[in-house]
Coordinates of N, CA, C and O in Angstrom, one line a residue:
X589 N 0.8 -1.2 0.0 CA 0.0 0.0 0.0 C 0.9 1.2 0.0 O 1.3 1.7 1.1
X590 N 1.1 1.8 -1.1 CA 1.8 3.0 -1.2 C 3.2 3.0 -0.6 O 3.8 1.9 -0.2
X591 N 3.8 4.1 -0.4 CA 5.1 4.2 0.3 C 6.2 4.5 -0.7 O 7.2 5.0 -0.3
X592 N 6.0 4.3 -1.9 CA 7.1 4.6 -2.9 C 6.7 6.0 -3.6 O 6.1 6.0 -4.6
X593 N 7.1 7.0 -2.9 CA 6.9 8.3 -3.5 C 8.2 8.8 -4.2 O 9.3 8.4 -3.8
X594 N 8.0 9.7 -5.1 CA 9.2 10.3 -5.8 C 9.7 11.4 -4.9 O 8.9 12.1 -4.3
X595 N 11.0 11.5 -4.7 CA 11.6 12.5 -3.9 C 11.7 13.8 -4.8 O 12.0 13.7 -6.0
X596 N 11.5 14.9 -4.1 CA 11.8 16.2 -4.8 C 13.3 16.4 -5.0 O 14.1 15.7 -4.4
X597 N 13.6 17.3 -5.8 CA 15.0 17.6 -6.1 C 15.8 18.0 -4.8 O 16.9 17.6 -4.6
X598 N 15.1 18.8 -3.9 CA 15.8 19.2 -2.7 C 16.0 18.0 -1.8 O 17.1 17.9 -1.1
X599 N 15.1 17.1 -1.7 CA 15.2 15.9 -0.8 C 16.3 15.0 -1.3 O 17.1 14.4 -0.6
X600 N 16.4 14.9 -2.7 CA 17.4 14.0 -3.3 C 18.8 14.6 -3.0 O 19.8 13.9 -2.7
X601 N 18.9 16.0 -3.1 CA 20.2 16.6 -2.8 C 20.6 16.5 -1.4 O 21.8 16.2 -1.1
X602 N 19.7 16.6 -0.5 CA 20.0 16.4 1.0 C 20.5 15.0 1.2 O 21.4 14.8 2.0
X603 N 19.8 14.0 0.6 CA 20.2 12.6 0.9 C 21.6 12.3 0.3 O 22.4 11.6 0.9
X604 N 21.9 13.0 -0.8 CA 23.3 12.8 -1.4 C 24.3 13.4 -0.5 O 25.4 12.9 -0.3
X605 N 24.0 14.6 0.1 CA 25.0 15.3 0.9 C 25.2 14.5 2.2 O 26.3 14.3 2.7
X606 N 24.1 13.9 2.8 CA 24.3 13.1 4.0 C 25.1 11.8 3.7 O 25.8 11.3 4.5
X607 N 24.9 11.2 2.5 CA 25.7 10.1 2.1 C 27.2 10.4 2.0 O 28.0 9.6 2.5
X608 N 27.5 11.6 1.5 CA 28.9 12.0 1.4 C 29.5 12.2 2.7 O 30.6 11.9 3.0
X609 N 28.7 12.8 3.7 CA 29.2 13.0 5.0 C 29.5 11.7 5.7 O 30.5 11.6 6.4
X610 N 28.6 10.7 5.5 CA 28.8 9.4 6.2 C 30.1 8.8 5.7 O 30.8 8.1 6.4
X611 N 30.3 8.9 4.4 CA 31.5 8.3 3.8 C 32.8 8.9 4.3 O 33.8 8.3 4.5
X612 N 32.8 10.3 4.4 CA 34.0 11.0 4.8 C 34.1 11.2 6.3 O 35.1 11.7 6.8
X613 N 33.1 10.8 7.1 CA 33.1 11.0 8.5 C 33.0 12.5 8.8 O 33.9 13.1 9.5
X614 N 32.0 13.2 8.4 CA 31.8 14.6 8.5 C 31.9 15.1 9.9 O 32.4 16.2 10.1
X615 N 31.3 14.4 10.9 CA 31.3 15.0 12.2 C 32.7 15.0 12.8 O 33.0 15.9 13.5
X616 N 33.5 14.0 12.5 CA 34.8 14.0 13.1 C 35.6 15.2 12.5 O 36.4 15.8 13.2
X617 N 35.4 15.5 11.2 CA 36.2 16.5 10.6 C 35.8 17.9 11.2 O 36.7 18.7 11.5
X618 N 34.5 18.1 11.5 CA 34.1 19.3 12.1 C 34.7 19.5 13.5 O 35.1 20.6 13.9
X619 N 34.7 18.4 14.3 CA 35.3 18.4 15.6 C 36.8 18.8 15.6 O 37.3 19.6 16.3
X620 N 37.5 18.2 14.6 CA 38.9 18.4 14.5 C 39.1 19.9 14.1 O 40.1 20.5 14.6
X621 N 38.3 20.4 13.2 CA 38.5 21.8 12.8 C 38.2 22.8 14.0 O 39.0 23.7 14.1
X622 N 37.2 22.5 14.8 CA 37.0 23.3 16.0 C 38.1 23.3 16.9 O 38.5 24.3 17.5
X623 N 38.7 22.1 17.2 CA 39.8 22.0 18.1 C 41.0 22.7 17.6 O 41.8 23.3 18.3
X624 N 41.2 22.7 16.3 CA 42.4 23.4 15.7 C 42.2 24.9 15.7 O 43.2 25.7 15.9
X625 N 41.0 25.4 15.7 CA 40.7 26.8 15.7 C 40.9 27.4 17.1 O 41.1 28.6 17.2
X626 N 40.7 26.6 18.1 CA 40.8 27.1 19.5 C 42.2 27.5 19.8 O 43.2 26.7 19.5
X627 N 42.4 28.6 20.3 CA 43.7 29.1 20.6 C 43.9 29.3 22.1 O 42.9 29.6 22.8
X628 N 45.0 29.1 22.6 CA 45.2 29.3 24.0 C 45.4 30.7 24.3 O 46.3 31.4 23.7
X629 N 44.6 31.3 25.2 CA 44.7 32.7 25.5 C 45.1 32.8 27.0 O 44.6 32.2 27.9
X630 N 46.1 33.6 27.2 CA 46.6 33.9 28.5 C 46.3 35.3 28.9 O 46.7 36.2 28.1
X631 N 45.7 35.5 30.0 CA 45.4 36.9 30.5 C 46.0 37.0 31.9 O 45.9 36.2 32.7
X632 N 46.7 38.1 32.0 CA 47.4 38.4 33.3 C 46.8 39.7 33.9 O 46.7 40.7 33.2
X633 N 46.5 39.7 35.2 CA 46.1 40.9 35.8 C 47.3 41.6 36.4 O 48.1 41.0 37.1
X634 N 47.4 42.8 36.1 CA 48.5 43.6 36.6 C 48.3 43.8 38.2 O 47.2 44.3 38.6
X635 N 49.2 43.4 39.0 CA 49.1 43.4 40.4 C 48.9 44.8 40.9 O 48.2 45.1 41.9
X636 N 49.6 45.8 40.3 CA 49.4 47.2 40.7 C 48.0 47.7 40.5 O 47.4 48.3 41.4
X637 N 47.4 47.3 39.4 CA 46.1 47.7 39.1 C 45.1 47.0 40.1 O 44.2 47.6 40.6
X638 N 45.3 45.8 40.4 CA 44.5 45.0 41.3 C 44.6 45.7 42.7 O 43.6 45.8 43.4
X639 N 45.8 46.0 43.2 CA 45.9 46.6 44.5 C 45.2 48.0 44.5 O 44.6 48.3 45.6
X640 N 45.3 48.7 43.5 CA 44.6 50.0 43.4 C 43.1 49.8 43.6 O 42.5 50.6 44.3
X641 N 42.6 48.9 42.9 CA 41.1 48.6 43.0 C 40.8 48.1 44.4 O 39.7 48.5 45.0
X642 N 41.6 47.3 45.0 CA 41.3 46.8 46.3 C 41.4 47.9 47.4 O 40.5 48.0 48.2
X643 N 42.4 48.8 47.2 CA 42.5 49.9 48.2 C 41.3 50.9 48.0 O 40.9 51.5 49.0
X644 N 40.9 51.1 46.8 CA 39.8 52.1 46.6 C 38.4 51.5 47.1 O 37.6 52.3 47.5
X645 N 38.3 50.2 47.1 CA 37.1 49.6 47.6 C 37.1 49.1 49.0 O 36.1 48.8 49.6
X646 N 38.3 49.1 49.6 CA 38.5 48.6 51.0 C 38.3 47.1 51.1 O 39.0 46.4 51.8
X647 N 37.3 46.5 50.5 CA 37.1 45.1 50.4 C 36.8 44.7 49.0 O 36.2 45.5 48.3
X648 N 37.2 43.5 48.6 CA 36.9 43.0 47.3 C 36.8 41.5 47.2 O 37.5 40.8 48.1
X649 N 36.0 41.0 46.3 CA 35.9 39.5 46.1 C 36.6 39.2 44.7 O 36.8 40.1 43.9
X650 N 36.8 38.0 44.5 CA 37.3 37.6 43.2 C 36.4 38.0 42.0 O 36.8 38.4 41.0
X651 N 35.1 37.8 42.3 CA 34.1 38.1 41.3 C 34.1 39.6 41.0 O 34.0 40.0 39.8
X652 N 34.2 40.5 42.0 CA 34.2 41.9 41.7 C 35.5 42.3 41.0 O 35.4 43.2 40.1
X653 N 36.6 41.8 41.4 CA 37.9 42.1 40.7 C 37.8 41.7 39.3 O 38.3 42.4 38.4
X654 N 37.2 40.5 39.0 CA 37.1 40.0 37.6 C 36.2 41.0 36.8 O 36.5 41.3 35.7
X655 N 35.1 41.4 37.4 CA 34.2 42.3 36.7 C 34.9 43.7 36.4 O 34.8 44.2 35.3
X656 N 35.6 44.2 37.3 CA 36.3 45.5 37.2 C 37.5 45.5 36.2 O 37.7 46.5 35.6
X657 N 38.2 44.4 36.2 CA 39.3 44.3 35.3 C 39.0 43.6 34.0 O 39.9 43.7 33.1
X658 N 37.9 43.0 33.8 CA 37.5 42.4 32.6 C 38.2 41.0 32.3 O 38.5 40.7 31.1
X659 N 38.5 40.3 33.3 CA 39.1 39.0 33.2 C 38.2 37.9 33.7 O 37.2 38.2 34.4
X660 N 38.6 36.7 33.6 CA 37.8 35.6 34.1 C 38.0 35.5 35.6 O 39.0 36.0 36.2
X661 N 37.0 34.9 36.3 CA 37.0 34.9 37.8 C 38.2 34.0 38.2 O 38.9 34.4 39.2
X662 N 38.6 33.0 37.5 CA 39.7 32.2 37.9 C 41.0 32.9 37.9 O 41.9 32.8 38.7
X663 N 41.1 33.8 36.9 CA 42.3 34.7 36.8 C 42.4 35.7 37.9 O 43.4 35.9 38.5
X664 N 41.2 36.3 38.2 CA 41.2 37.2 39.3 C 41.5 36.5 40.7 O 42.2 37.1 41.5
X665 N 40.9 35.3 40.8 CA 41.2 34.6 42.1 C 42.7 34.2 42.2 O 43.2 34.3 43.3
X666 N 43.3 33.8 41.1 CA 44.7 33.5 41.1 C 45.5 34.7 41.5 O 46.5 34.7 42.3
X667 N 45.1 35.9 41.0 CA 45.8 37.1 41.4 C 45.7 37.4 42.8 O 46.6 37.8 43.5
X668 N 44.5 37.3 43.4 CA 44.2 37.6 44.8 C 45.0 36.6 45.7 O 45.5 37.0 46.7
X669 N 45.1 35.3 45.3 CA 45.8 34.3 46.1 C 47.3 34.7 46.0 O 48.0 34.6 47.0
X670 N 47.8 35.2 44.9 CA 49.2 35.6 44.8 C 49.5 36.8 45.7 O 50.5 36.8 46.3
X671 N 48.6 37.7 45.7 CA 48.7 38.9 46.6 C 48.6 38.5 48.0 O 49.3 39.1 48.9
X672 N 47.8 37.5 48.3 CA 47.7 37.0 49.7 C 49.0 36.4 50.2 O 49.5 36.6 51.3
X673 N 49.7 35.6 49.3 CA 50.9 35.0 49.6 C 52.0 36.0 49.8 O 52.9 35.8 50.6
X674 N 52.0 37.1 49.0 CA 53.0 38.2 49.2 C 52.7 39.0 50.4 O 53.6 39.8 50.8
X675 N 51.5 38.9 51.0 CA 51.2 39.7 52.1 C 50.6 41.1 51.8 O 50.5 41.9 52.7
X676 N 50.2 41.3 50.6 CA 49.6 42.6 50.2 C 48.2 42.7 50.6 O 47.7 43.8 50.8
X677 N 47.5 41.6 50.7 CA 46.1 41.5 51.1 C 45.9 40.5 52.2 O 46.8 39.6 52.3
X678 N 44.8 40.5 52.9 CA 44.5 39.5 53.8 C 43.0 39.1 53.7 O 42.2 39.9 53.2
X679 N 42.7 37.9 54.1 CA 41.3 37.5 54.1 C 40.5 38.1 55.2 O 40.9 38.0 56.4
X680 N 39.4 38.8 54.9 CA 38.6 39.4 55.9 C 37.3 38.6 56.3 O 36.7 38.9 57.3
X681 N 37.0 37.7 55.4 CA 35.8 36.9 55.7 C 35.5 36.0 54.5 O 36.3 35.9 53.6
X682 N 34.3 35.5 54.5 CA 33.9 34.6 53.4 C 33.8 33.2 53.8 O 34.1 32.8 55.0
X683 N 33.5 32.3 52.9 CA 33.4 30.9 53.2 C 33.5 30.1 51.9 O 33.2 30.6 50.8
X684 N 33.9 28.9 52.0 CA 33.9 27.9 51.0 C 34.5 28.4 49.6 O 33.9 28.2 48.6
X685 N 35.6 29.1 49.7 CA 36.2 29.5 48.5 C 35.8 30.9 48.0 O 36.3 31.5 47.1
X686 N 34.7 31.5 48.6 CA 34.2 32.8 48.2 C 34.7 33.8 49.3 O 34.0 34.2 50.2
X687 N 36.0 34.1 49.2 CA 36.6 34.9 50.2 C 36.5 36.4 49.9 O 36.4 36.8 48.8
X688 N 36.5 37.2 51.0 CA 36.5 38.6 50.9 C 37.9 39.1 51.3 O 38.4 38.6 52.4
X689 N 38.5 39.9 50.5 CA 39.9 40.3 50.8 C 39.9 41.8 51.1 O 39.1 42.6 50.6
X690 N 40.9 42.2 51.9 CA 41.1 43.6 52.2 C 42.6 43.9 52.2 O 43.4 43.0 52.4
X691 N 43.0 45.1 51.8 CA 44.4 45.4 51.8 C 45.0 45.4 53.2 O 44.3 45.8 54.2
X692 N 46.3 45.1 53.3 CA 47.0 45.2 54.6 C 47.5 46.6 54.7 O 47.7 47.3 53.7
X693 N 47.7 47.0 55.9 CA 48.1 48.4 56.2 C 49.5 48.7 55.8 O 50.4 48.0 55.9

């Protein structure tokens, strides 16, 4: 009972394209292209700039520092931890990794 319909030109073209992709492994090629396009980006926060922001605010979090400097939170957090180790800032409060920092006198 029925079932054998003629395909339109657009449908035939789509089926041919999908057949070609299956033969060449189209999805793998796209993944490889995306991975090759990704570049490693390194962003560094200037410690002088960070200290100036901390002193002007009296208290700061990694999120606030990231927002004001335009970097990722992980970069801002690494900067604050570095300043903490140098003794330029101290932890004033916070919990579970969400620390509040203030400048030392």
